[in-house]
Every structure is written in C-alpha cells, then in structure tokens.
Amino acid sequence: MHFAAATRQGVFAVLTVTTLAGPAANAADPPAYMRAISGPVASSPAETATKNVLALNTAMFGLYDAAGRVVQMNILAQHPVILGLFSGAGGRFILYRPGMTPLEAPSVPIVYQLMKSVGHSVMALSEVVAPYLDNEANQSWRGPLLAYRSQMQTALDTLDAADMQVDWRATSRTLLQNNIAFMDSCTEKGSISMADLQSFARQQAPLLKGNVAWAAETQVNHWMDVIAQWKKLLGSDWDKAYAASNTIYVARQNNVLFSVLAQFFGPDAINSRLMLIETISFTTTPEDMLEAMTRIIADRSVGAMFFGNYYLMDYELMGGDARAAIIADAGKREMKPFLPPVVPFGSHQWPTLITSGPGPASLADLP
C-alpha cells in the first residue's frame, strides 16, 4: 500500500475510535501527560519588550566570540606575540610567530622550585597550627602535623642529593631542621602557644629572606636570558610584537614576569603592546590569555571607529560619566567624593600601584 494512503487510513481509524469512545476533547486542552509542565505564561507587553531588547546583548556574545576568533588569527598572522604565564615552576613563556609553530621557552632551573618548596614549608606550618593556638583541649592538629613532619624528615634526609648550591643547601637544611624542632616541641607539649609560634617565626625569617632572594635571582636571570634571545631572534619584528602576562591580585605588584618583559619592551609599550592581565586564579591557559589579549586589541579599533580614540576601550567605557555621577550624588549627600586621579587614555603608567610613600616596600626593607 502507498505510504500516504496508509497514513490517511491510520488517521481515519484513530478518529473513528475516538469518536466511538466518546465526545472529542477540547482542542485547546493539553493531553494529560503535558499538564504537569505546561500552562499559561503571563507576560505583559513591557516584559516581552524587555526580554526582546536584552536578547540582543545575549546574542552579541556569540557574535563577539566568532569575530574574536577571526581577529585572533589576523593578529597572529601579522604580529609576534609573547605570553608570560604564571606557574609553580617559575613561569612559562611562549613565543608565537606568524606562520610558525609556537616556541616554548625552557623552564626555570629546578633549584627555583626547591627553594620555594622549602620556603613554603616554613610558612605553611603557621597555617597548620594557627587555628589551635592556646587551645590545649583541641588536639585535632596532631595528626596532620605528624604527617607533615614525616614528609619534612624525608626531604631533609635526601636534601644532599638535590641540585642546589652549597650555601643555598645549608640554609635550606637549617630551615627544615627548625621546622622539625618546632613540630616536635608542639607534640611534646601537647599544645601550641602564640609565644612559641612567634619565636619560631623570628628564628626562620632571616633564613627565609635568603631563600626568597635566591629563588628570585634564579627566576629573573633565566627569563632575562630567554627574552633577550627572543628579541634578537625577532629582529625588526620586535617593534610590532605584543606581549602579555597574567597575575592575580596578590601578585600584581612587582610582578616578576611582567617586570622582565618591561625591561625589553620599554616604557612606551606599557599598556599598549605590553599588557598585564588579571585572572581569577594563579594559573591560566595560553588559549585564555590569547583570547583576553585579542579582545583588548579588537576593542581598541571599535573605540577608534566610534569615538576617535584608540585606547578609550582600555578603560571602563562608562567610567567618566559614572565619575561625574558619583561627584554629583556625593554632593547631594554632603559627602566628599573619594576618587582616583584622572588618567588620560593611552597612559603608559605602570599598571599597578605607583604612588610612593613611607614604609617598607620589600623584604630587604624589613628588619
């Protein structure tokens, strides 16, 4: 039988059975299996209009992402790009060159990680014991502390085989020995006092300063060599290269990777071809960094197109008007406005705190 004819006959049979079974249901009534999830949706004309307008903004993000992928390809086809990514190994640098496979730099020497690991072990102890200070009744710290003590002893026992300078190893050994002595004292006393913790901190602080300085020296020397080689490798293309490094809030001031890049890019490139991008975690991916940098560069062209200023979109677009609104509103409330200085678009100021003042600014400034 022809399919269409069979279908028509099937429909006729269903209609016949329905008719014989009883009166037909209202066509507007949903079937029983739909009643639990369906029903009238109330929406006023104003609500519908609001949703329609807001949908434009939602749709924009999809279009923005698609355009961004094209813009990113265009940037990478015309400009060298250097990414400096934070990592627990002292950072990661990647060089992108038009038409070439990305070049990843060698890692910072392992001694950097060794120094940081020893230093972190000292400061981690304060985090382990701090919740239990002067609380002898609570002994829940003993298990974690003893487990960490075992790891500490293993590290100390094998330290001589680690790839480390003799004087650096001696300081690391003393730090680990002091850690173990402090943990043994706590377990023997059965309590952790604030006085004991402060004494431990005073004992370790000068040694910690040495470890921090040596780790920084190792990291900086390595990356200065890498970027110097890449600048030579790029030749005249260096002048059209972009670079970006990432940071979270606590690492933005004196950021190591950005500071190294700045030595080679120079003051005029800061916030122009050299960018410091804040991320929500210590580490991020090259893909996310490229996307962030692409958006910055693409938005600059939009700002120039509509408002005649290439760096306008590096700033909060509503910032100037919002500033005026804050001043006006504060005046109505008899408040004195508290706002940062006005900074022109395209400023090459360092992208972190730059106002000097009294007080220590580095470990070397502390007693």
Short mmCIF file of N, CA, C and O in Angstrom, two decimals, residues 114-207:
data_model
loop_
_atom_site.label_atom_id
_atom_site.label_comp_id
_atom_site.label_asym_id
_atom_site.label_seq_id
_atom_site.Cartn_x
_atom_site.Cartn_y
_atom_site.Cartn_z
N LEU A 114 62.86 24.10 44.25
CA LEU A 114 63.35 23.55 45.52
C LEU A 114 63.37 24.64 46.60
O LEU A 114 62.94 24.41 47.74
N MET A 115 63.86 25.82 46.23
CA MET A 115 63.92 26.91 47.20
C MET A 115 62.52 27.34 47.65
O MET A 115 62.27 27.58 48.82
N LYS A 116 61.62 27.41 46.69
CA LYS A 116 60.26 27.81 47.03
C LYS A 116 59.57 26.75 47.89
O LYS A 116 58.80 27.07 48.80
N SER A 117 59.81 25.49 47.59
CA SER A 117 59.18 24.42 48.36
C SER A 117 59.61 24.45 49.82
O SER A 117 58.79 24.31 50.73
N VAL A 118 60.90 24.65 50.04
CA VAL A 118 61.40 24.75 51.41
C VAL A 118 60.79 25.98 52.09
O VAL A 118 60.33 25.91 53.24
N GLY A 119 60.79 27.10 51.39
CA GLY A 119 60.22 28.32 51.97
C GLY A 119 58.75 28.17 52.30
O GLY A 119 58.28 28.58 53.37
N HIS A 120 58.00 27.56 51.39
CA HIS A 120 56.57 27.34 51.64
C HIS A 120 56.34 26.42 52.82
O HIS A 120 55.36 26.58 53.56
N SER A 121 57.22 25.44 53.00
CA SER A 121 57.04 24.51 54.11
C SER A 121 57.10 25.23 55.45
O SER A 121 56.42 24.85 56.41
N VAL A 122 57.91 26.26 55.53
CA VAL A 122 58.03 27.03 56.76
C VAL A 122 56.74 27.79 57.05
O VAL A 122 56.16 27.71 58.13
N MET A 123 56.30 28.53 56.05
CA MET A 123 55.13 29.37 56.24
C MET A 123 53.84 28.55 56.35
O MET A 123 52.88 28.96 57.01
N ALA A 124 53.83 27.37 55.73
CA ALA A 124 52.65 26.50 55.83
C ALA A 124 52.43 26.04 57.26
O ALA A 124 51.29 25.82 57.68
N LEU A 125 53.50 25.90 58.01
CA LEU A 125 53.36 25.46 59.40
C LEU A 125 52.48 26.41 60.20
O LEU A 125 51.68 25.99 61.04
N SER A 126 52.63 27.70 59.96
CA SER A 126 51.81 28.66 60.69
C SER A 126 50.34 28.49 60.35
O SER A 126 49.46 28.65 61.21
N GLU A 127 50.05 28.14 59.09
CA GLU A 127 48.66 27.91 58.69
C GLU A 127 48.10 26.66 59.36
O GLU A 127 46.92 26.61 59.73
N VAL A 128 48.95 25.64 59.52
CA VAL A 128 48.50 24.39 60.13
C VAL A 128 48.16 24.58 61.61
O VAL A 128 47.15 24.06 62.09
N VAL A 129 48.97 25.35 62.32
CA VAL A 129 48.80 25.44 63.77
C VAL A 129 47.97 26.64 64.23
O VAL A 129 47.44 26.64 65.34
N ALA A 130 47.84 27.66 63.39
CA ALA A 130 47.17 28.90 63.80
C ALA A 130 45.77 28.69 64.38
O ALA A 130 45.40 29.33 65.37
N PRO A 131 44.95 27.80 63.80
CA PRO A 131 43.60 27.64 64.36
C PRO A 131 43.56 27.03 65.77
O PRO A 131 42.51 27.04 66.41
N TYR A 132 44.70 26.51 66.24
CA TYR A 132 44.70 25.80 67.51
C TYR A 132 45.55 26.48 68.58
O TYR A 132 45.90 25.88 69.59
N LEU A 133 45.90 27.75 68.36
CA LEU A 133 46.76 28.45 69.32
C LEU A 133 46.09 28.53 70.69
O LEU A 133 44.91 28.88 70.80
N ASP A 134 46.88 28.20 71.71
CA ASP A 134 46.44 28.31 73.11
C ASP A 134 45.09 27.63 73.32
O ASP A 134 44.22 28.13 74.05
N ASN A 135 44.94 26.46 72.71
CA ASN A 135 43.70 25.70 72.85
C ASN A 135 44.07 24.24 73.11
O ASN A 135 43.94 23.38 72.24
N GLU A 136 44.55 23.97 74.30
CA GLU A 136 45.09 22.66 74.64
C GLU A 136 44.03 21.56 74.55
O GLU A 136 44.35 20.39 74.31
N ALA A 137 42.78 21.91 74.72
CA ALA A 137 41.71 20.91 74.70
C ALA A 137 41.50 20.33 73.30
O ALA A 137 41.02 19.20 73.16
N ASN A 138 41.85 21.07 72.28
CA ASN A 138 41.65 20.62 70.91
C ASN A 138 42.96 20.03 70.39
O ASN A 138 43.94 20.74 70.19
N GLN A 139 42.97 18.72 70.18
CA GLN A 139 44.18 18.03 69.73
C GLN A 139 44.09 17.55 68.28
O GLN A 139 44.90 16.73 67.84
N SER A 140 43.13 18.07 67.52
CA SER A 140 42.94 17.58 66.16
C SER A 140 44.08 17.98 65.22
O SER A 140 44.15 17.51 64.09
N TRP A 141 44.98 18.84 65.67
CA TRP A 141 46.12 19.26 64.86
C TRP A 141 47.22 18.21 64.82
O TRP A 141 48.07 18.24 63.92
N ARG A 142 47.21 17.29 65.77
CA ARG A 142 48.35 16.37 65.91
C ARG A 142 48.54 15.48 64.67
O ARG A 142 49.66 15.30 64.19
N GLY A 143 47.45 14.91 64.17
CA GLY A 143 47.57 14.01 63.01
C GLY A 143 48.17 14.70 61.80
O GLY A 143 49.18 14.22 61.24
N PRO A 144 47.58 15.81 61.36
CA PRO A 144 48.16 16.50 60.19
C PRO A 144 49.59 16.96 60.43
O PRO A 144 50.43 16.90 59.52
N LEU A 145 49.89 17.41 61.65
CA LEU A 145 51.23 17.90 61.93
C LEU A 145 52.25 16.78 61.87
O LEU A 145 53.35 16.93 61.31
N LEU A 146 51.91 15.62 62.46
CA LEU A 146 52.83 14.48 62.45
C LEU A 146 53.04 13.95 61.03
O LEU A 146 54.15 13.53 60.68
N ALA A 147 51.98 13.98 60.22
CA ALA A 147 52.12 13.53 58.83
C ALA A 147 53.06 14.46 58.07
O ALA A 147 53.92 14.01 57.29
N TYR A 148 52.91 15.76 58.30
CA TYR A 148 53.77 16.72 57.63
C TYR A 148 55.20 16.61 58.14
O TYR A 148 56.16 16.77 57.38
N ARG A 149 55.33 16.28 59.42
CA ARG A 149 56.66 16.11 59.99
C ARG A 149 57.40 14.96 59.31
O ARG A 149 58.61 15.04 59.05
N SER A 150 56.66 13.88 58.99
CA SER A 150 57.28 12.75 58.31
C SER A 150 57.79 13.15 56.93
O SER A 150 58.91 12.79 56.53
N GLN A 151 56.99 13.93 56.21
CA GLN A 151 57.41 14.41 54.89
C GLN A 151 58.63 15.33 55.02
O GLN A 151 59.54 15.31 54.20
N MET A 152 58.61 16.15 56.07
CA MET A 152 59.71 17.08 56.30
C MET A 152 61.01 16.33 56.55
O MET A 152 62.07 16.69 56.03
N GLN A 153 60.94 15.26 57.33
CA GLN A 153 62.14 14.48 57.65
C GLN A 153 62.68 13.80 56.39
O GLN A 153 63.89 13.76 56.18
N THR A 154 61.78 13.30 55.56
CA THR A 154 62.21 12.65 54.32
C THR A 154 62.93 13.64 53.41
O THR A 154 63.97 13.33 52.82
N ALA A 155 62.38 14.86 53.31
CA ALA A 155 63.02 15.89 52.49
C ALA A 155 64.40 16.24 53.04
O ALA A 155 65.37 16.41 52.28
N LEU A 156 64.50 16.35 54.36
CA LEU A 156 65.78 16.68 54.99
C LEU A 156 66.80 15.57 54.77
O LEU A 156 67.98 15.84 54.46
N ASP A 157 66.36 14.32 54.89
CA ASP A 157 67.28 13.19 54.74
C ASP A 157 67.85 13.08 53.33
O ASP A 157 68.95 12.53 53.15
N THR A 158 67.14 13.57 52.34
CA THR A 158 67.59 13.43 50.95
C THR A 158 68.08 14.75 50.35
O THR A 158 68.41 14.80 49.16
N LEU A 159 68.15 15.78 51.14
CA LEU A 159 68.48 17.11 50.63
C LEU A 159 69.84 17.17 49.97
O LEU A 159 70.03 17.90 48.97
N ASP A 160 70.81 16.42 50.47
CA ASP A 160 72.17 16.50 49.94
C ASP A 160 72.24 16.06 48.47
O ASP A 160 73.17 16.45 47.75
N ALA A 161 71.28 15.27 48.04
CA ALA A 161 71.30 14.80 46.65
C ALA A 161 70.61 15.77 45.69
O ALA A 161 70.66 15.59 44.48
N ALA A 162 69.98 16.81 46.23
CA ALA A 162 69.27 17.77 45.39
C ALA A 162 70.25 18.68 44.67
O ALA A 162 71.34 18.98 45.18
N ASP A 163 69.86 19.13 43.48
CA ASP A 163 70.70 20.01 42.66
C ASP A 163 70.59 21.43 43.19
O ASP A 163 69.68 22.18 42.85
N MET A 164 71.55 21.80 44.05
CA MET A 164 71.48 23.08 44.74
C MET A 164 72.87 23.53 45.15
O MET A 164 73.73 22.71 45.49
N GLN A 165 73.11 24.84 45.09
CA GLN A 165 74.41 25.35 45.52
C GLN A 165 74.64 25.04 47.00
O GLN A 165 73.69 24.93 47.78
N VAL A 166 75.91 24.95 47.36
CA VAL A 166 76.27 24.52 48.71
C VAL A 166 75.69 25.45 49.78
O VAL A 166 75.09 24.99 50.75
N ASP A 167 75.85 26.77 49.59
CA ASP A 167 75.36 27.69 50.61
C ASP A 167 73.84 27.73 50.64
O ASP A 167 73.23 27.88 51.70
N TRP A 168 73.20 27.57 49.50
CA TRP A 168 71.74 27.53 49.46
C TRP A 168 71.23 26.27 50.16
O TRP A 168 70.22 26.30 50.86
N ARG A 169 71.95 25.16 49.97
CA ARG A 169 71.55 23.91 50.61
C ARG A 169 71.69 24.02 52.13
O ARG A 169 70.84 23.51 52.87
N ALA A 170 72.73 24.69 52.58
CA ALA A 170 72.92 24.83 54.03
C ALA A 170 71.77 25.60 54.66
O ALA A 170 71.27 25.23 55.73
N THR A 171 71.33 26.66 54.01
CA THR A 171 70.21 27.44 54.54
C THR A 171 68.93 26.62 54.51
O THR A 171 68.15 26.63 55.47
N SER A 172 68.70 25.89 53.43
CA SER A 172 67.50 25.06 53.34
C SER A 172 67.50 23.98 54.40
O SER A 172 66.46 23.66 54.99
N ARG A 173 68.68 23.40 54.67
CA ARG A 173 68.77 22.38 55.71
C ARG A 173 68.40 22.95 57.07
O ARG A 173 67.63 22.34 57.83
N THR A 174 68.91 24.13 57.37
CA THR A 174 68.60 24.75 58.67
C THR A 174 67.11 25.06 58.79
O THR A 174 66.50 24.85 59.84
N LEU A 175 66.50 25.53 57.71
CA LEU A 175 65.06 25.81 57.73
C LEU A 175 64.27 24.55 58.03
O LEU A 175 63.34 24.56 58.86
N LEU A 176 64.61 23.45 57.36
CA LEU A 176 63.90 22.19 57.59
C LEU A 176 64.13 21.66 59.00
O LEU A 176 63.21 21.16 59.66
N GLN A 177 65.35 21.77 59.48
CA GLN A 177 65.65 21.33 60.85
C GLN A 177 64.86 22.14 61.87
O GLN A 177 64.34 21.57 62.85
N ASN A 178 64.77 23.43 61.67
CA ASN A 178 64.00 24.28 62.58
C ASN A 178 62.51 23.93 62.53
O ASN A 178 61.81 23.97 63.54
N ASN A 179 62.02 23.62 61.34
CA ASN A 179 60.62 23.19 61.22
C ASN A 179 60.35 21.96 62.07
O ASN A 179 59.37 21.88 62.81
N ILE A 180 61.24 20.99 61.92
CA ILE A 180 61.06 19.72 62.64
C ILE A 180 61.15 19.94 64.15
O ILE A 180 60.37 19.38 64.93
N ALA A 181 62.09 20.77 64.58
CA ALA A 181 62.23 21.05 66.01
C ALA A 181 60.97 21.71 66.56
O ALA A 181 60.52 21.38 67.67
N PHE A 182 60.39 22.62 65.81
CA PHE A 182 59.16 23.29 66.25
C PHE A 182 58.01 22.29 66.35
O PHE A 182 57.25 22.29 67.33
N MET A 183 57.87 21.42 65.36
CA MET A 183 56.80 20.44 65.39
C MET A 183 56.98 19.46 66.54
O MET A 183 56.01 19.09 67.23
N ASP A 184 58.22 19.04 66.78
CA ASP A 184 58.48 18.13 67.90
C ASP A 184 58.15 18.79 69.23
O ASP A 184 57.58 18.16 70.14
N SER A 185 58.47 20.06 69.36
CA SER A 185 58.17 20.80 70.59
C SER A 185 56.66 20.87 70.83
O SER A 185 56.19 20.68 71.95
N CYS A 186 55.92 21.13 69.76
CA CYS A 186 54.46 21.21 69.90
C CYS A 186 53.85 19.89 70.32
O CYS A 186 52.98 19.83 71.20
N THR A 187 54.30 18.80 69.70
CA THR A 187 53.72 17.50 70.03
C THR A 187 54.11 17.05 71.45
O THR A 187 53.33 16.42 72.15
N GLU A 188 55.33 17.39 71.86
CA GLU A 188 55.76 17.03 73.22
C GLU A 188 54.98 17.80 74.27
O GLU A 188 54.57 17.26 75.30
N LYS A 189 54.73 19.08 74.01
CA LYS A 189 53.97 19.90 74.96
C LYS A 189 52.48 19.59 74.91
O LYS A 189 51.75 19.83 75.88
N GLY A 190 52.03 19.11 73.78
CA GLY A 190 50.60 18.84 73.62
C GLY A 190 49.79 20.10 73.41
O GLY A 190 48.57 20.08 73.50
N SER A 191 50.47 21.20 73.09
CA SER A 191 49.77 22.46 72.85
C SER A 191 50.64 23.36 71.99
O SER A 191 51.85 23.13 71.84
N ILE A 192 50.01 24.38 71.42
CA ILE A 192 50.71 25.34 70.57
C ILE A 192 50.42 26.73 71.11
O ILE A 192 49.27 27.18 71.12
N SER A 193 51.45 27.40 71.58
CA SER A 193 51.24 28.73 72.15
C SER A 193 51.61 29.81 71.15
O SER A 193 52.44 29.61 70.26
N MET A 194 51.00 30.96 71.32
CA MET A 194 51.31 32.09 70.47
C MET A 194 52.77 32.50 70.64
O MET A 194 53.45 32.86 69.69
N ALA A 195 53.26 32.41 71.86
CA ALA A 195 54.65 32.79 72.13
C ALA A 195 55.61 31.88 71.37
O ALA A 195 56.61 32.34 70.79
N ASP A 196 55.32 30.58 71.36
CA ASP A 196 56.19 29.64 70.65
C ASP A 196 56.16 29.89 69.14
O ASP A 196 57.19 29.82 68.47
N LEU A 197 54.97 30.18 68.60
CA LEU A 197 54.85 30.43 67.16
C LEU A 197 55.59 31.70 66.77
O LEU A 197 56.28 31.75 65.74
N GLN A 198 55.50 32.73 67.58
CA GLN A 198 56.21 33.98 67.29
C GLN A 198 57.72 33.78 67.36
O GLN A 198 58.46 34.32 66.53
N SER A 199 58.17 33.00 68.33
CA SER A 199 59.60 32.70 68.44
C SER A 199 60.09 31.94 67.21
O SER A 199 61.17 32.22 66.67
N PHE A 200 59.28 30.98 66.74
CA PHE A 200 59.62 30.20 65.54
C PHE A 200 59.71 31.12 64.32
O PHE A 200 60.64 31.01 63.52
N ALA A 201 58.77 32.04 64.19
CA ALA A 201 58.76 32.95 63.05
C ALA A 201 59.99 33.85 63.05
O ALA A 201 60.61 34.09 62.00
N ARG A 202 60.35 34.36 64.23
CA ARG A 202 61.54 35.22 64.32
C ARG A 202 62.80 34.45 63.95
O ARG A 202 63.72 34.98 63.33
N GLN A 203 62.85 33.19 64.34
CA GLN A 203 64.01 32.36 64.04
C GLN A 203 64.15 32.09 62.54
O GLN A 203 65.26 32.13 61.98
N GLN A 204 63.04 31.87 61.87
CA GLN A 204 63.07 31.47 60.47
C GLN A 204 63.13 32.65 59.50
O GLN A 204 63.59 32.51 58.35
N ALA A 205 62.64 33.82 59.90
CA ALA A 205 62.51 34.95 58.97
C ALA A 205 63.82 35.30 58.25
O ALA A 205 63.82 35.47 57.02
N PRO A 206 64.94 35.45 58.93
CA PRO A 206 66.17 35.82 58.22
C PRO A 206 66.60 34.76 57.20
O PRO A 206 67.10 35.10 56.12
N LEU A 207 66.38 33.49 57.53
CA LEU A 207 66.73 32.42 56.61
C LEU A 207 65.79 32.41 55.41
O LEU A 207 66.20 32.17 54.27
#
